[in-house]
XYZ file of C-alpha atoms in Angstrom:
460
model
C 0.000 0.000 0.000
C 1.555 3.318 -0.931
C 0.400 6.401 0.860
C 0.672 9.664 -0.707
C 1.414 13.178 0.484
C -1.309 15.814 0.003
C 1.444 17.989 -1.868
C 1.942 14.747 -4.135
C -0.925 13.459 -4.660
C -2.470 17.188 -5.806
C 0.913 17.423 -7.793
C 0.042 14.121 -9.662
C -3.439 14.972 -10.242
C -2.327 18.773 -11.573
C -0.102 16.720 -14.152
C -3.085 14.215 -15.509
C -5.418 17.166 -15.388
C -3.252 19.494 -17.234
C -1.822 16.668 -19.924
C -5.268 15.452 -20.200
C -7.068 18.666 -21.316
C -4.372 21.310 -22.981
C -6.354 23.490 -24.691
C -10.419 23.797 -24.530
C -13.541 25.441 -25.498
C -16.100 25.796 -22.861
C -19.663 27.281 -23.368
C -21.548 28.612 -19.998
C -23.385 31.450 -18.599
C -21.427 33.658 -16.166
C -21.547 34.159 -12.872
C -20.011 35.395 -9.022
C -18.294 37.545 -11.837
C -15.608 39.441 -9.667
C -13.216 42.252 -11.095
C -10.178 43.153 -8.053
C -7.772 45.986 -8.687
C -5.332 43.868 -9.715
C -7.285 43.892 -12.872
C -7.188 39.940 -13.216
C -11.019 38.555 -13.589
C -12.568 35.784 -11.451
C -16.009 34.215 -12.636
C -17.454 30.577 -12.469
C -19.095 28.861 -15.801
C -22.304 27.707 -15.351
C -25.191 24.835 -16.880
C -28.190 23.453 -15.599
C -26.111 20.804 -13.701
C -22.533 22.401 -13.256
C -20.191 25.039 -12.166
C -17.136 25.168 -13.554
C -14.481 28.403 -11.951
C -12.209 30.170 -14.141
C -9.822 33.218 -14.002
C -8.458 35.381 -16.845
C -5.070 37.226 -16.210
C -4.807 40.444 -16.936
C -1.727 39.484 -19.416
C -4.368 37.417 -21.459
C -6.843 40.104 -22.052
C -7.247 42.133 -25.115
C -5.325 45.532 -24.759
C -6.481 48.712 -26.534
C -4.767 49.046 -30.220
C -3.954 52.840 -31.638
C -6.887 53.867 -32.533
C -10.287 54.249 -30.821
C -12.317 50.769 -30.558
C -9.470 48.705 -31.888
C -7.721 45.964 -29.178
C -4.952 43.776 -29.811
C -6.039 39.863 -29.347
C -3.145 38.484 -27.288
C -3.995 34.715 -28.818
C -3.840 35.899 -31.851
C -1.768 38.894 -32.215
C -4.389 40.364 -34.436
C -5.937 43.936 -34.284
C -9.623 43.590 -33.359
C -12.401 46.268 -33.458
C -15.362 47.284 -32.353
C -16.949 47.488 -29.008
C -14.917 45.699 -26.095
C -16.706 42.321 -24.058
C -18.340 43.687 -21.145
C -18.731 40.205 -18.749
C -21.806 40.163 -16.660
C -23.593 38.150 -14.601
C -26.252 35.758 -16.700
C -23.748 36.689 -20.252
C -23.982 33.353 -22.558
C -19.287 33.392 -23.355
C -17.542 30.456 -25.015
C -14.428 30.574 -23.330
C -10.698 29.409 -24.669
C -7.663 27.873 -22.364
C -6.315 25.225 -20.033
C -7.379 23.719 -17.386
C -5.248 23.929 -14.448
C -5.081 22.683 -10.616
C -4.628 25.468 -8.045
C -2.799 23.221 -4.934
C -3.172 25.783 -1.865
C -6.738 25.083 -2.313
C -6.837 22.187 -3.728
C -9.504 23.389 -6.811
C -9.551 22.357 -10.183
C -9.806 25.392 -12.936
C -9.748 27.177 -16.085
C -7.809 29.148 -17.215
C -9.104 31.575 -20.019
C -7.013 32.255 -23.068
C -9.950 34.085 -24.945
C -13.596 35.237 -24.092
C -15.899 35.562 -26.655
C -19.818 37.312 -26.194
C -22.507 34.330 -27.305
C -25.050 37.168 -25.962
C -27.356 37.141 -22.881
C -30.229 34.484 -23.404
C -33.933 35.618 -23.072
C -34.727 34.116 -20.072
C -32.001 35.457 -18.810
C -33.050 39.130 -19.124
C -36.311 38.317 -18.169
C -34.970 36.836 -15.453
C -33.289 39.883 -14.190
C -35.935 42.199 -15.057
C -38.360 40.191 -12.770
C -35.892 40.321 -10.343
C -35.617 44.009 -10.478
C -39.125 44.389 -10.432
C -39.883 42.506 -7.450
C -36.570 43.822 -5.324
C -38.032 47.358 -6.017
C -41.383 46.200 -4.479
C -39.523 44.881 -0.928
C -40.640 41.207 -2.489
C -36.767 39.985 -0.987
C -36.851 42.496 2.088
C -35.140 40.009 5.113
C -37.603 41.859 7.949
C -40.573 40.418 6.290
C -39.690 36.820 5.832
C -40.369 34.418 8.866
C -38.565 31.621 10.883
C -39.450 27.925 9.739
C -40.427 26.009 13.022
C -37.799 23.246 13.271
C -39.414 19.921 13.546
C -42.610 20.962 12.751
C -45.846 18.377 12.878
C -47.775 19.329 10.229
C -46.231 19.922 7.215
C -47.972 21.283 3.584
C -46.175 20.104 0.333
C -46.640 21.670 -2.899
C -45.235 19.550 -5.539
C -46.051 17.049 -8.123
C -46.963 14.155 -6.799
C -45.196 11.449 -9.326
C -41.871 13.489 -9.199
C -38.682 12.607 -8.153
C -38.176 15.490 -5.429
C -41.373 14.343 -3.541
C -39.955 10.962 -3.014
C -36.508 12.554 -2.247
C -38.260 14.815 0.454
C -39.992 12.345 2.117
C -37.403 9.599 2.255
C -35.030 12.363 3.908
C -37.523 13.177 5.748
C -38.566 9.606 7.185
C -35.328 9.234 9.063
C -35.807 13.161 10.896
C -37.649 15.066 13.705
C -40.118 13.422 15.969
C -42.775 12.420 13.116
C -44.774 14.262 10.964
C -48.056 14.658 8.904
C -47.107 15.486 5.439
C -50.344 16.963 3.006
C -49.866 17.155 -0.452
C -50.659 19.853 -2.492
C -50.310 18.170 -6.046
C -49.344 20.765 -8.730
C -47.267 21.158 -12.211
C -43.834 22.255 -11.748
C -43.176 22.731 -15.467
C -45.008 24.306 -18.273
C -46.987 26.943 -19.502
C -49.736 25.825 -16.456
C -47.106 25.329 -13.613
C -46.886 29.042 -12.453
C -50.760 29.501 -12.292
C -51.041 25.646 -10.473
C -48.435 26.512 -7.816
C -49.929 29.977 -6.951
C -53.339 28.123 -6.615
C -51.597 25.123 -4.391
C -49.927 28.380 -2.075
C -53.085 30.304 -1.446
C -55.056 26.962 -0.845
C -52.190 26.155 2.241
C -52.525 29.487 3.479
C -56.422 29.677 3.274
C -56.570 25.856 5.021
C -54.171 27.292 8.100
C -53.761 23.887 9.026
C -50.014 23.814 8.265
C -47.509 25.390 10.326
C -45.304 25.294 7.135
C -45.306 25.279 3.597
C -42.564 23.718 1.636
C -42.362 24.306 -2.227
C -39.744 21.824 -3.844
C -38.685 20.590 -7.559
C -35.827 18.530 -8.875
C -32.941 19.695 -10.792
C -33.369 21.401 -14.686
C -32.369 23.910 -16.937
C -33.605 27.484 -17.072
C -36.070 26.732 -19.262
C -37.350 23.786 -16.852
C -37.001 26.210 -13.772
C -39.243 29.530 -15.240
C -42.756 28.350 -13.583
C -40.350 29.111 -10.604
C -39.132 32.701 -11.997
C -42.662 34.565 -13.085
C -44.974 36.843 -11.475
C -48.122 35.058 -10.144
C -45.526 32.368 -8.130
C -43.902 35.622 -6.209
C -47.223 37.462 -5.396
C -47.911 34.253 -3.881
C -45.199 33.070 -1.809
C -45.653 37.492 -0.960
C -48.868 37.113 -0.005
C -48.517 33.860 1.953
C -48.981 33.909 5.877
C -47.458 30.847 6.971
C -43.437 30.884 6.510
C -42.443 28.988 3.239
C -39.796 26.876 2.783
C -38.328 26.563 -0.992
C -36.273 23.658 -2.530
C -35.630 23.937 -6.010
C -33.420 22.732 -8.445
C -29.875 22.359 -7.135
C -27.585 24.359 -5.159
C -26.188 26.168 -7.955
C -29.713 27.026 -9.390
C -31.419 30.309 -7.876
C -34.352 31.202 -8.540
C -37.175 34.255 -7.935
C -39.307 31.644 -5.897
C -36.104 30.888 -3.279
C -35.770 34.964 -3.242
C -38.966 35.402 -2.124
C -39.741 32.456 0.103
C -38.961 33.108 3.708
C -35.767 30.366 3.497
C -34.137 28.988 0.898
C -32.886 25.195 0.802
C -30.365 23.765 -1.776
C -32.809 21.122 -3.310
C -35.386 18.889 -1.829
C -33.781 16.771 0.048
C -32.122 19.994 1.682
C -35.523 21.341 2.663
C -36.448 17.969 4.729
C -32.873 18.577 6.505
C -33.481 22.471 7.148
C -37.310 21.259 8.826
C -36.078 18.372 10.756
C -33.722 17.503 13.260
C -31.790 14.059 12.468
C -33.117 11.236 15.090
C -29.866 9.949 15.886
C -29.284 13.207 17.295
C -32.743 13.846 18.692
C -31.891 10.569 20.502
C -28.649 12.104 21.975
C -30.243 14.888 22.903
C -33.054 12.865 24.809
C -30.063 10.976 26.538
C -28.697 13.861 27.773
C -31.759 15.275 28.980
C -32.234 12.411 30.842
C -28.607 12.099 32.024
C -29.291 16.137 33.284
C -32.277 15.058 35.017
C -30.942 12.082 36.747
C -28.161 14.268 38.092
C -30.554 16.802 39.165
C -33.251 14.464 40.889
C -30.462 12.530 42.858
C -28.981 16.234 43.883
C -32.603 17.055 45.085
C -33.088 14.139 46.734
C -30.232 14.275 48.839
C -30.873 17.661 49.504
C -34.136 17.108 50.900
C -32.836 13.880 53.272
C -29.787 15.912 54.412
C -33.337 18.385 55.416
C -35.645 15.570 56.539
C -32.368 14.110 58.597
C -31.997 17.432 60.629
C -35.488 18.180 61.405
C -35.993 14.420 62.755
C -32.543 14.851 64.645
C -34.683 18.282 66.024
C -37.967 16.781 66.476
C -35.965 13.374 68.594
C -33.976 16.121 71.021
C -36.830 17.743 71.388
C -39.297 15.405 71.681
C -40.932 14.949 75.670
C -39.827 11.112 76.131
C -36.411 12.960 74.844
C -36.869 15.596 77.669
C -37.874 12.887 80.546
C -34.830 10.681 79.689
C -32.595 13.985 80.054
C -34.215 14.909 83.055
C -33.465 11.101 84.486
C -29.604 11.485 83.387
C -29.876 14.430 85.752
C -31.877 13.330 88.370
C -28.859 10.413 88.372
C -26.009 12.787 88.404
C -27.611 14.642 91.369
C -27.927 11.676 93.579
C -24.512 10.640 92.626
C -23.014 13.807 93.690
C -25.476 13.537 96.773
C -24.480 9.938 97.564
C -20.300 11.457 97.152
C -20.857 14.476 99.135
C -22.284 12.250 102.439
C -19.475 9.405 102.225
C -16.636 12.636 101.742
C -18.661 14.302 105.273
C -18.522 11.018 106.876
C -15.017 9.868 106.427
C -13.943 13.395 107.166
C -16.345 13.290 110.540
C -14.678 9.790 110.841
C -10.850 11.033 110.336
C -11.867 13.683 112.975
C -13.024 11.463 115.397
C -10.115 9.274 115.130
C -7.609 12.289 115.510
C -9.281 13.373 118.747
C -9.489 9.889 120.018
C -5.794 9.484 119.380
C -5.412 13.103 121.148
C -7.519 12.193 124.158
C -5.993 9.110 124.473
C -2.084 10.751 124.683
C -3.565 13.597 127.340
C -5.623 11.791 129.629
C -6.184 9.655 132.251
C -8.311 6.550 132.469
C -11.254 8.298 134.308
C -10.959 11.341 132.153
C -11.393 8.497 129.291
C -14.498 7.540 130.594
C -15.344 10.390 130.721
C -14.704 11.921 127.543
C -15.352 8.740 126.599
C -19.001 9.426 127.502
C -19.363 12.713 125.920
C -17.601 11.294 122.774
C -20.691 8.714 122.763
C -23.082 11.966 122.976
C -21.053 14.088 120.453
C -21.011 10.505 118.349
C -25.043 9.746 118.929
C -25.548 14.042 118.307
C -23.175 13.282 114.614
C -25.337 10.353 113.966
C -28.287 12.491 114.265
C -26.956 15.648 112.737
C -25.914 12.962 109.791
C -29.089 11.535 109.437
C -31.165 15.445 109.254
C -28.643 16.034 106.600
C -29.330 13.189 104.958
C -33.195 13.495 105.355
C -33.018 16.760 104.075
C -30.981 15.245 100.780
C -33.659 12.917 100.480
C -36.021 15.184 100.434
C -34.317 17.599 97.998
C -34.362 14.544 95.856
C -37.840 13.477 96.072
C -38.637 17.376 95.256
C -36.679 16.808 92.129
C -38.345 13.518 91.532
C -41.733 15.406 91.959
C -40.686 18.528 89.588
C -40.173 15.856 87.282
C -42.894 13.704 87.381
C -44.586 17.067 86.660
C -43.454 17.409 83.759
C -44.473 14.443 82.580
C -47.355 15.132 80.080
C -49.689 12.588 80.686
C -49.124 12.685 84.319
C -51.997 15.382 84.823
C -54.654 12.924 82.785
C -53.922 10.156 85.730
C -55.006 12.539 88.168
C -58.377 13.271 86.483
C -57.421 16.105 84.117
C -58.705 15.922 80.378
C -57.175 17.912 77.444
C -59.996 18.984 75.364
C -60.055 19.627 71.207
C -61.701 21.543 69.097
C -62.094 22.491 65.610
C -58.944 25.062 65.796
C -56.826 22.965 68.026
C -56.922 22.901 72.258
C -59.693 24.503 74.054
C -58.382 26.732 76.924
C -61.635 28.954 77.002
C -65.046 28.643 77.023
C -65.211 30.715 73.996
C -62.690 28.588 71.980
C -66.091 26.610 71.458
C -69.700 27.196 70.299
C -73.187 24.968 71.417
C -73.356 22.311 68.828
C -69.645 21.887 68.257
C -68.104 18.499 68.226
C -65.031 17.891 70.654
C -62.350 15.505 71.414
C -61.762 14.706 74.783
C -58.561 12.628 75.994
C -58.331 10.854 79.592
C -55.017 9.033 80.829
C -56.681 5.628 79.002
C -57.812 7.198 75.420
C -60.135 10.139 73.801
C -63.838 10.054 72.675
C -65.993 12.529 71.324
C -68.444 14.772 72.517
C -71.093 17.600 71.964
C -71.344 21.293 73.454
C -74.511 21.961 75.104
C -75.887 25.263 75.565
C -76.460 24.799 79.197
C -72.496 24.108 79.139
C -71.170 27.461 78.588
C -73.931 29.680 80.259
């Protein structure tokens, strides 16, 4: 396998090209004529099926002789008079030279050796003088033509219905957009009828409304094959038309008044399906990524809103009152701990004390001093024991007050003692006028609710 180099593979190509066709005569109709101060001439050759570019050098082109009208032919040498070739846009030439490869771009053209005038063709000029015409009336103003809707449902065809471009259309347009309802407006595209049928088929899809497009499309031709496309009665149509219109005819390098007019233009007919429709495959990428966006965003929302629901139940559980009661146990525990520490710490301390002094007593005195310290150590012992025991009464107490304090906050603690907590239609009822005779209450005890009525009597 031998692989080329773009500069050698162009290369060989320029040298087939060039040894192929040496010298030719080509007959077209010009056009993109351009003229740049470097006084060379770029224009393209065109047929009813191709486009061919050329340039003409300024060193090739006839230069002006001695005396008024006459030019020197460079291809010929000879003296030529008369009135110089004026090129123009839609001018019938037969054109002399070689072909020739450019390679920075890659293009294929001709290069002219001699231009010779075959004259402007009729439909030509009536082409531009239509044109004119209809350019002066604001028929190819942009701010009046409208936006196609892009994959649009209904869809209103005006065509003829055994031509090739309908079947083009709709086999593009099978495989595009989210399905459609095509209606056919049949029509001649071609003849001396064509321009009165399609103006007929336009104002019949605008009058019906039911469209939210209109698409006017017809294969490739000459000039002559194109004019229903070019005349009057066509334009004031597609002018007069209130849905937006989509044109396809011909090929790319055919224009004509109907794609000027229209509100967009579309290379042929198979080009107008693509302009309506979206391809599926991408539709279906598109619908993937949707759903890949929404995926993302549901899972972000929904652990937004457990990260919320996890706080507020964290909330409601501190808050809640079995919450509160178990709180108010861990510190009913701590207190009697520290209680149950402070009374051992007093009573070894009394107990050190007593040992000390015992010691003391012991050292200083005699045996009937001992007894009788001895005796008032059994008072100032039994007096300890007592003052030990108030103190420790007193605790106890403090700790059944606690234990009470507690129990009262118990919420169902004041049902077991007879209370009721009464309901009504806007929530508890702590006054008699929270309620009016005939209302229905709910009444809870300490062992369930029921319901019951207001009387009259009741509230008096």
């Amino acid at each position: 396998m031998h692989i080329f180099s773009v500069r050698t593979l162009t290369q060989a190509i320029k040298d087939v090209l060039e040894g192929e066709f040496p010298f030719v005569w080509v007959r077209g109709q010009v056009s993109n004529l351009s003229k740049p101060p470097s006084g060379h001439v770029y224009f393209s050759l065109k047929d009813e099926e191709a486009t061919l570019n050329v340039v003409w050098f300024k060193g090739t082109q006839p230069k002006a002789g001695k005396d008024d009208g006459e030019r020197v032919n460079p291809l010929t040498g000879e003296v030529e008079s008369g009135a110089p070739l004026r090129l123009a846009d839609g001018l019938e030439v037969l054109v002399a030279g070689r072909m020739n490869v450019y390679p920075p771009r890659g293009a294929y053209q001709l290069v002219a050796e001699l231009v010779q005038g075959q004259g402007m063709g009729e439909l030509a000029v009536a082409f531009e003088a239509m044109k004119a015409k209809l350019a002066a009336k604001g028929y190819f103003d942009p701010e009046r033509k409208m936006t196609p809707p892009r994959n649009p449902r209904r869809v209103a065809v005006i065509t003829a219905p055994q031509g090739a471009a309908l079947q083009d259309f709709l086999r593009v347009a099978g495989d595009r957009g989210y399905g459609a309802v095509v209606r056919l407006y049949p029509s001649l595209v071609q003849g001396d009828s064509a321009p009165a049928q399609v103006a007929s088929a336009l104002d019949r899809a605008d009058r019906d409304g039911w469209a939210e497009v209109v698409v006017l499309i017809r294969g490739g031709g000459s000039l002559e094959d194109l004019w229903a496309f070019n005349t009057e009665p066509v334009a004031e149509a597609l002018f007069r038309c209130r849905l937006p219109v989509v044109c396809g005819v011909g090929h790319e390098v055919d224009t004509t008044i109907a794609d000027l007019v229209a509100d967009l233009r579309a290379a042929n007919p198979s080009h107008a399906a693509q302009v309506l429709w979206t391809e599926r495959a991408v539709l279906r990428q598109q619908a993937d990524e949707i759903f890949l966006a929404l995926s993302r965003g549901m899972g972000r929302f929904l652990d937004e809103r457990e990260g919320v629901l996890n706080r507020l139940a964290q909330g409601l559980m501190w808050n809640s009152p079995a919450r509160r009661i178990e709180r108010g146990g861990f510190e009913l525990e701590r207190l009697t701990d520290r209680l149950r520490q402070a009374a051992l710490r007093m009573a070894g301390e009394r107990r050190e004390v007593l040992s000390r002094l015992d010691e003391r007593l012991r050292r200083a005195l005699g045996p009937a001093r001992i007894v009788s310290l001895q005796s008032e150590l059994d008072r100032t012992r039994s007096a300890l024991a007592q003052s030990a025991s108030a103190l420790v009464g007193r605790r106890r107490d403090a700790l059944r007050d606690l234990e009470g304090r507690l129990a009262a906050l118990d919420p169902a603690a004041p049902l077991a003692r007879g209370y009721a907590l009464v309901r009504g239609r806007d929530g508890f009822v702590r006054s008699r006028l929270d309620v009016r005779p005939g209302d229905t209450i709910r009444v809870q005890v300490s062992d369930g609710e029921f319901g019951a009525e207001v009387l009259p009597e009741e509230l008096s």
